[in-house]
Coordinates of C-alpha atoms in Angstrom, one line a residue:
M1 CA -31.5 -37.2 11.1
K2 CA -31.2 -33.4 10.7
Y3 CA -29.5 -33.0 14.1
L4 CA -27.1 -35.9 13.4
L5 CA -25.9 -34.2 10.1
S6 CA -25.5 -30.9 12.0
I7 CA -23.3 -32.5 14.6
V8 CA -21.1 -34.2 11.9
L9 CA -20.7 -30.9 10.0
S10 CA -19.7 -29.1 13.2
L11 CA -17.1 -31.7 14.0
V12 CA -15.7 -31.6 10.5
S13 CA -15.5 -27.8 10.6
L14 CA -13.2 -28.1 13.6
C15 CA -10.8 -29.8 11.3
I16 CA -11.1 -27.7 8.2
T17 CA -11.5 -24.2 9.7
A18 CA -8.1 -22.6 10.1
Q19 CA -7.1 -19.2 11.4
T20 CA -5.1 -17.2 8.8
W21 CA -2.4 -14.7 9.6
F22 CA 0.6 -13.2 7.9
V23 CA 4.3 -12.9 8.6
A24 CA 7.3 -11.0 7.2
D25 CA 11.0 -10.7 8.2
I26 CA 12.8 -7.5 9.1
D27 CA 16.0 -7.1 7.1
T28 CA 19.2 -7.7 9.1
I29 CA 20.8 -4.7 10.8
K30 CA 24.5 -4.2 11.4
Q31 CA 24.4 -2.1 14.6
S32 CA 22.0 -2.1 17.6
G33 CA 19.8 1.0 17.9
Y34 CA 16.5 2.5 17.0
Y35 CA 15.3 2.0 13.5
N36 CA 12.3 3.1 11.3
I37 CA 10.9 -0.2 9.9
Q38 CA 9.2 0.5 6.6
L39 CA 6.1 -1.6 6.2
D40 CA 5.5 -3.5 3.0
K41 CA 2.3 -2.4 1.3
R42 CA 0.9 -5.9 1.7
I43 CA 1.4 -5.7 5.5
I44 CA -0.6 -2.4 5.5
A45 CA -3.3 -4.1 3.4
V46 CA -3.8 -7.2 5.5
S47 CA -3.6 -5.3 8.9
N48 CA -7.2 -5.0 10.2
D49 CA -6.5 -1.7 11.9
I50 CA -5.3 1.7 10.5
D51 CA -3.2 2.1 13.6
F52 CA -1.7 -1.4 13.1
S53 CA -2.8 -2.6 16.5
D54 CA -2.8 -6.2 15.3
I55 CA 0.9 -6.2 14.4
R56 CA 3.5 -7.7 16.7
I57 CA 7.3 -7.9 16.4
N58 CA 9.1 -11.0 17.7
D59 CA 12.8 -11.7 18.1
T60 CA 14.5 -15.0 17.4
I61 CA 13.2 -16.8 20.5
G62 CA 9.7 -15.3 20.4
N63 CA 10.1 -12.3 22.7
E64 CA 7.9 -9.3 22.0
V65 CA 9.7 -6.2 20.8
P66 CA 8.0 -2.8 21.7
Y67 CA 7.4 -0.3 19.0
F68 CA 5.3 2.7 18.1
V69 CA 3.8 3.8 14.8
R70 CA 5.4 6.8 13.1
A71 CA 2.9 9.5 12.3
Q72 CA 1.8 10.1 8.8
T73 CA 3.0 13.7 8.8
P74 CA 6.4 14.3 7.3
V75 CA 9.6 15.1 9.1
R76 CA 10.5 18.8 9.2
A77 CA 13.8 20.0 7.7
I78 CA 15.8 19.6 10.9
N79 CA 19.0 18.5 9.3
E80 CA 21.5 20.5 7.3
F81 CA 20.4 21.3 3.7
V82 CA 23.1 21.1 1.0
S83 CA 22.3 23.2 -2.1
Y84 CA 23.5 22.1 -5.5
E85 CA 25.0 24.6 -7.9
L86 CA 22.5 25.6 -10.6
E87 CA 23.8 25.9 -14.1
S88 CA 20.6 27.7 -15.0
N89 CA 17.1 28.3 -13.7
T90 CA 14.7 29.6 -16.4
E91 CA 11.0 30.2 -16.5
K92 CA 8.6 30.3 -19.5
D93 CA 4.8 30.2 -19.4
S94 CA 3.9 27.3 -17.0
I95 CA 7.3 25.6 -17.3
N96 CA 10.4 25.9 -15.1
T97 CA 13.7 24.4 -16.4
I98 CA 16.4 23.9 -13.8
I99 CA 19.8 22.5 -14.7
V100 CA 21.7 21.1 -11.7
K101 CA 25.4 20.7 -11.8
N102 CA 26.7 17.5 -10.1
E103 CA 30.1 19.0 -9.5
N104 CA 31.5 16.2 -7.4
D105 CA 30.2 13.3 -9.5
E106 CA 28.0 12.1 -6.7
N107 CA 25.6 9.2 -7.1
L108 CA 22.3 11.0 -7.0
S109 CA 18.8 9.5 -6.5
R110 CA 16.8 12.3 -4.9
F111 CA 16.3 16.1 -5.3
S112 CA 14.7 18.3 -2.7
I113 CA 13.2 21.4 -4.5
F114 CA 12.4 24.5 -2.5
L115 CA 9.8 26.8 -4.1
E116 CA 7.3 29.4 -3.0
S117 CA 4.0 27.7 -2.1
A118 CA 1.5 27.5 -5.0
E119 CA -1.9 25.8 -5.0
V120 CA -1.5 24.1 -8.4
D121 CA -1.0 20.6 -9.7
K122 CA 2.8 20.1 -10.3
Y123 CA 4.6 17.7 -12.6
V124 CA 8.3 16.8 -13.0
R125 CA 10.5 15.3 -15.6
I126 CA 14.3 14.6 -15.3
R127 CA 17.0 14.2 -17.9
G128 CA 20.7 13.6 -17.5
S129 CA 23.7 14.8 -19.6
N130 CA 27.5 14.8 -19.3
D131 CA 28.1 17.6 -21.9
L132 CA 24.9 19.8 -21.9
K133 CA 24.3 18.6 -25.5
N134 CA 23.2 15.0 -25.4
W135 CA 20.4 14.5 -23.0
Y136 CA 19.0 11.1 -21.7
I137 CA 15.7 10.4 -20.0
V138 CA 16.1 9.7 -16.3
K139 CA 12.5 10.1 -15.0
K140 CA 9.4 10.3 -17.2
Q141 CA 6.8 13.0 -16.4
E142 CA 5.0 12.4 -13.1
N143 CA 2.6 14.2 -10.8
I144 CA 4.4 15.4 -7.7
T145 CA 1.7 17.6 -6.2
Y146 CA 1.7 15.6 -3.0
S147 CA 5.3 14.5 -2.9
G148 CA 6.6 16.9 -0.2
F149 CA 5.6 19.2 2.6
K150 CA 5.4 22.8 3.6
E151 CA 8.1 24.7 5.5
G152 CA 6.9 28.2 6.4
N153 CA 5.9 30.0 3.3
N154 CA 7.7 27.5 1.1
E155 CA 7.1 24.1 -0.3
I156 CA 9.7 21.3 -0.4
L157 CA 9.0 18.9 -3.2
I158 CA 10.8 15.5 -2.9
V159 CA 11.7 13.9 -6.2
D160 CA 13.1 10.4 -6.3
F161 CA 14.6 8.9 -9.5
P162 CA 16.9 6.0 -10.5
Q163 CA 20.4 6.5 -9.1
G164 CA 23.0 7.9 -11.5
N165 CA 26.0 10.3 -11.6
Y166 CA 25.4 12.4 -14.7
K167 CA 27.4 15.7 -14.7
Y168 CA 24.2 17.6 -15.2
Y169 CA 20.5 17.0 -14.4
E170 CA 17.8 18.9 -16.1
I171 CA 14.6 19.2 -14.0
T172 CA 11.5 20.3 -15.9
L173 CA 8.7 21.5 -13.6
S174 CA 5.3 22.2 -15.1
N175 CA 1.9 23.1 -13.6
N176 CA -1.7 23.4 -14.7
Q177 CA -1.8 27.3 -14.7
P178 CA -0.3 29.7 -17.3
S179 CA 2.4 31.1 -15.0
P180 CA 5.6 29.3 -13.8
L181 CA 6.5 28.3 -10.2
K182 CA 9.0 30.3 -8.2
V183 CA 11.9 27.8 -7.6
L184 CA 14.3 29.0 -4.9
K185 CA 16.9 26.2 -4.6
V186 CA 17.6 22.5 -5.3
G187 CA 19.6 20.2 -3.1
R188 CA 19.4 17.5 -0.5
F189 CA 19.0 17.0 3.2
K190 CA 22.2 15.6 4.7
N191 CA 21.6 12.2 6.3
S192 CA 17.9 12.7 6.1
N193 CA 14.9 10.6 5.2
I194 CA 11.7 12.5 4.3
Y195 CA 8.4 11.0 5.4
A196 CA 5.0 11.5 3.6
Q197 CA 6.5 9.7 0.6
Q198 CA 4.1 7.6 -1.5
T199 CA 4.8 4.4 -3.4
E200 CA 3.0 3.4 -6.5
I201 CA 0.9 0.2 -6.2
D202 CA 0.1 -2.1 -9.1
L203 CA -3.7 -2.7 -9.0
G204 CA -3.6 -4.9 -12.0
K205 CA -6.0 -4.7 -14.9
F206 CA -9.3 -3.0 -14.4
T207 CA -12.7 -3.8 -15.9
R208 CA -15.0 -1.2 -17.3
K209 CA -18.6 -1.3 -18.3
D210 CA -20.3 1.6 -20.1
S211 CA -23.9 1.0 -19.0
T212 CA -27.2 2.0 -20.5
D213 CA -27.8 4.3 -17.6
K214 CA -25.1 6.6 -19.2
K215 CA -22.5 5.8 -16.5
T216 CA -19.2 4.0 -16.7
Y217 CA -18.4 1.5 -14.0
I218 CA -14.8 0.5 -13.2
R219 CA -13.5 -2.2 -10.9
F220 CA -10.2 -3.7 -10.0
T221 CA -11.2 -7.4 -10.0
D222 CA -7.7 -8.9 -9.8
L223 CA -6.6 -7.3 -6.6
P224 CA -4.7 -9.8 -4.4
Y225 CA -5.1 -7.6 -1.3
N226 CA -7.4 -4.8 -0.2
Y227 CA -4.8 -2.1 -0.4
R228 CA -5.0 1.2 1.5
L229 CA -4.6 4.0 -1.0
N230 CA -3.8 7.7 -0.6
K231 CA -4.0 8.8 -4.2
L232 CA -5.5 7.8 -7.6
T233 CA -4.5 9.4 -10.8
F234 CA -6.5 8.9 -14.0
F235 CA -4.8 9.1 -17.4
I236 CA -7.6 10.0 -19.9
N237 CA -7.3 10.2 -23.7
S238 CA -9.7 12.7 -25.1
K239 CA -9.4 15.2 -27.9
A240 CA -12.5 17.0 -26.7
E241 CA -12.8 19.0 -23.5
Y242 CA -14.7 17.1 -20.7
Y243 CA -16.0 17.5 -17.2
R244 CA -17.5 14.5 -15.4
K245 CA -18.9 14.0 -11.9
S246 CA -17.5 10.8 -10.5
E247 CA -17.3 8.8 -7.3
I248 CA -15.6 5.9 -5.7
K249 CA -17.9 3.5 -3.7
G250 CA -16.1 1.4 -1.2
K251 CA -17.4 -0.9 1.5
D252 CA -17.7 1.8 4.1
Y253 CA -17.2 5.0 2.2
T254 CA -18.2 7.1 -0.9
L255 CA -15.8 9.7 -2.2
R256 CA -17.0 12.2 -4.8
F257 CA -14.6 13.9 -7.3
D258 CA -14.5 15.4 -10.7
L259 CA -12.6 14.4 -13.9
S260 CA -11.7 17.4 -16.0
S261 CA -9.6 18.1 -19.0
K262 CA -8.5 21.2 -17.1
G263 CA -7.2 19.3 -14.1
A264 CA -4.7 16.7 -13.1
N265 CA -7.4 14.1 -12.5
T266 CA -5.8 13.1 -9.2
V267 CA -8.0 12.0 -6.3
V268 CA -6.7 12.2 -2.7
L269 CA -7.8 9.4 -0.4
N270 CA -7.4 9.0 3.3
S271 CA -5.9 5.5 3.4
A272 CA -9.1 4.2 2.0
R273 CA -9.3 0.5 1.2
I274 CA -9.8 -0.5 -2.4
S275 CA -11.2 -4.0 -2.9
P276 CA -12.4 -6.0 -5.9
D277 CA -15.9 -5.0 -5.1
A278 CA -15.1 -1.3 -4.9
T279 CA -16.5 0.6 -7.8
I280 CA -15.5 3.8 -9.6
V281 CA -18.6 5.4 -11.2
I282 CA -18.3 8.1 -13.9
D283 CA -21.5 10.0 -14.8
N284 CA -21.3 10.6 -18.6
K285 CA -24.8 12.1 -18.9
G286 CA -25.4 12.7 -22.6
N287 CA -21.6 12.6 -23.5
P288 CA -19.7 9.7 -25.0
P289 CA -17.8 7.6 -22.4
L290 CA -14.2 8.6 -21.7
T291 CA -11.2 6.6 -22.9
I292 CA -9.1 5.8 -19.8
D293 CA -5.6 4.7 -20.7
S294 CA -4.6 3.8 -17.2
I295 CA -5.2 4.5 -13.5
K296 CA -2.2 4.8 -11.2
A297 CA -2.5 4.2 -7.4
Y298 CA -0.3 5.4 -4.6
A299 CA -0.1 4.6 -0.9
L300 CA 1.7 6.4 1.9
N301 CA 4.8 4.8 3.2
R302 CA 4.3 3.8 6.9
Y303 CA 6.9 3.0 9.5
L304 CA 7.2 1.3 12.9
C305 CA 9.9 2.6 15.2
A306 CA 11.7 0.0 17.4
Y307 CA 15.0 -0.8 19.1
L308 CA 16.6 -3.6 17.3
E309 CA 19.6 -5.6 18.5
E310 CA 22.6 -6.5 16.3
G311 CA 22.7 -10.2 15.4
Q312 CA 19.0 -10.8 16.1
C313 CA 16.5 -11.9 13.5
Y314 CA 13.1 -10.3 13.8
T315 CA 9.7 -11.3 12.5
I316 CA 6.6 -9.2 12.0
I317 CA 3.3 -11.1 12.8
I318 CA 0.1 -9.6 11.5
G319 CA -3.4 -10.7 12.6
N320 CA -2.6 -13.7 14.7
K321 CA -5.2 -13.8 17.5
D322 CA -3.1 -16.2 19.6
I323 CA 0.0 -13.9 19.4
S324 CA -1.6 -10.5 19.9
P325 CA 0.6 -7.5 20.6
S326 CA 0.6 -5.5 23.8
S327 CA -1.7 -2.5 23.8
D328 CA 0.6 -0.4 26.0
Y329 CA 4.4 -0.3 25.2
D330 CA 6.6 2.0 27.3
I331 CA 8.3 3.3 24.2
K332 CA 5.3 5.4 23.2
Y333 CA 6.1 7.7 26.1
F334 CA 9.4 8.6 24.5
Q335 CA 8.3 9.3 21.0
E336 CA 9.3 12.9 21.2
E337 CA 12.8 12.0 22.4
I338 CA 13.6 9.4 19.8
P339 CA 14.9 11.1 16.6
E340 CA 12.6 11.0 13.6
D341 CA 15.4 10.9 11.1
L342 CA 16.5 7.3 11.7
Q343 CA 18.0 4.7 9.4
I344 CA 15.2 2.9 7.5
V345 CA 15.1 -0.9 7.4
K346 CA 12.7 -2.8 5.2
T347 CA 10.8 -6.0 5.4
S348 CA 11.0 -9.2 3.2
N349 CA 9.6 -12.7 2.8
F350 CA 6.0 -11.7 3.3
Q351 CA 3.8 -14.8 3.4
K352 CA 0.4 -16.1 4.5
I353 CA 0.2 -18.7 7.3
E354 CA -2.6 -21.2 7.9
D355 CA -3.2 -22.4 11.5
K356 CA -3.2 -26.0 10.3
E357 CA 0.4 -25.7 9.4
H358 CA 1.2 -24.9 13.0
S359 CA -1.0 -27.3 14.8
H360 CA 1.8 -28.1 17.3
Q361 CA 0.9 -24.8 19.1
R362 CA -1.8 -26.7 20.9
D363 CA -2.8 -30.4 21.3
K364 CA -5.8 -31.6 19.5
I365 CA -8.8 -32.7 21.6
W366 CA -10.1 -36.3 21.0
I367 CA -13.0 -35.2 18.8
E368 CA -10.5 -33.5 16.4
E369 CA -8.5 -36.6 15.8
P370 CA -8.8 -37.8 12.1
I371 CA -9.7 -41.4 13.2
F372 CA -12.7 -40.2 15.2
L373 CA -13.9 -37.8 12.4
W374 CA -13.6 -40.5 9.7
S375 CA -15.4 -43.0 11.9
I376 CA -18.3 -40.6 12.3
I377 CA -18.4 -39.9 8.6
I378 CA -18.4 -43.6 7.7
I379 CA -21.1 -44.4 10.2
V380 CA -23.3 -41.6 8.9
G381 CA -22.6 -42.8 5.3
L382 CA -23.7 -46.3 6.2
F383 CA -26.8 -45.0 8.0
L384 CA -27.8 -42.9 5.0
S385 CA -27.3 -45.9 2.7
F386 CA -29.5 -48.0 4.9
I387 CA -32.3 -45.3 4.9
C388 CA -32.1 -45.1 1.1
Y389 CA -32.2 -48.8 0.8
K390 CA -35.4 -49.0 3.0
M391 CA -37.0 -46.2 1.0
I392 CA -36.4 -47.9 -2.3
R393 CA -37.8 -51.2 -1.0
E394 CA -41.0 -49.5 0.3
M395 CA -41.4 -47.8 -3.0
K396 CA -41.2 -51.1 -4.9
K397 CA -43.7 -52.7 -2.5
K398 CA -46.2 -49.9 -3.2
E399 CA -45.7 -50.3 -7.0
E400 CA -46.3 -54.1 -6.7
K401 CA -49.6 -53.5 -5.0

């Protein structure tokens, strides 16, 4: 009886077990050439490998498209830098105030700020004006400590903001030390896209528990995907000074850090996965628990470089074991020759696919046919009913005796 049930369950599992994978479309291009394909954060999350070795690109008729993964390191300043005219550049205590003049009424959405390297936490806020009197908020204050890269003895901070064409832009830089930064110039890279940019990820609401062991436990229980994160910033509301030893415990890592009223409370992660069972632990010791208003998460933008043909439609396939990518594309030998500063194309229509929806990819064997499976289930059901009937009759006979 036990073996019969095991066989039935095994047969049924053939029908209900389905391979799961994910797909996304690459946005249409207008001209053939090499492109940097920016991966949706969900693609990065569902990919099993940090080097994206389970990702494949297919064209319209299913042909495999070779690619290589762009390195995480940023592009150097290889293109022409265009400086903007500065109306003023003042320093006071830990604050730099720079007013940029948009002389040609350009549509602006990014500033590249050159400054002398400084090992401090940096914040930026941007306002816009057309008359230097009435100012309007463009970008609220944000931590940009890790937004750029180094160039010799200088840092280049990359600040993105909503596109606009104000006549003047006021950039307010602040840091966590009593002295200001040394700002050299503000401008843009002509026809350039800067890597090492990070995008904010919505982790949803978090749950917290202030335990009797004098520790606070925080989890992101509503996560739809196990995102790979590169930065977490804690926004803490406390009138009193504080310093707490803390850690993040993931499935295969533990990262220790400090939360302090003297710091930016930003934790740098190395593309670590954050899942619903990952836990942030804050050791309060004898102090009252901290009030955490919010926690912001950021992930590094990642790119695949591939040659795309005009008029073709391309699909990215992630994690399909039956359509695995090649492990050795020729294009990898030419990475140094393909320009880094290519046009960026994005992905869309990300979706989850179940194998049962694509059962035409292979023919079912006879034991997988529904008629056979239902026949087995009915036979087993009748057999069990017969056994139960016999057991009840035997019990009644014993009671009569």
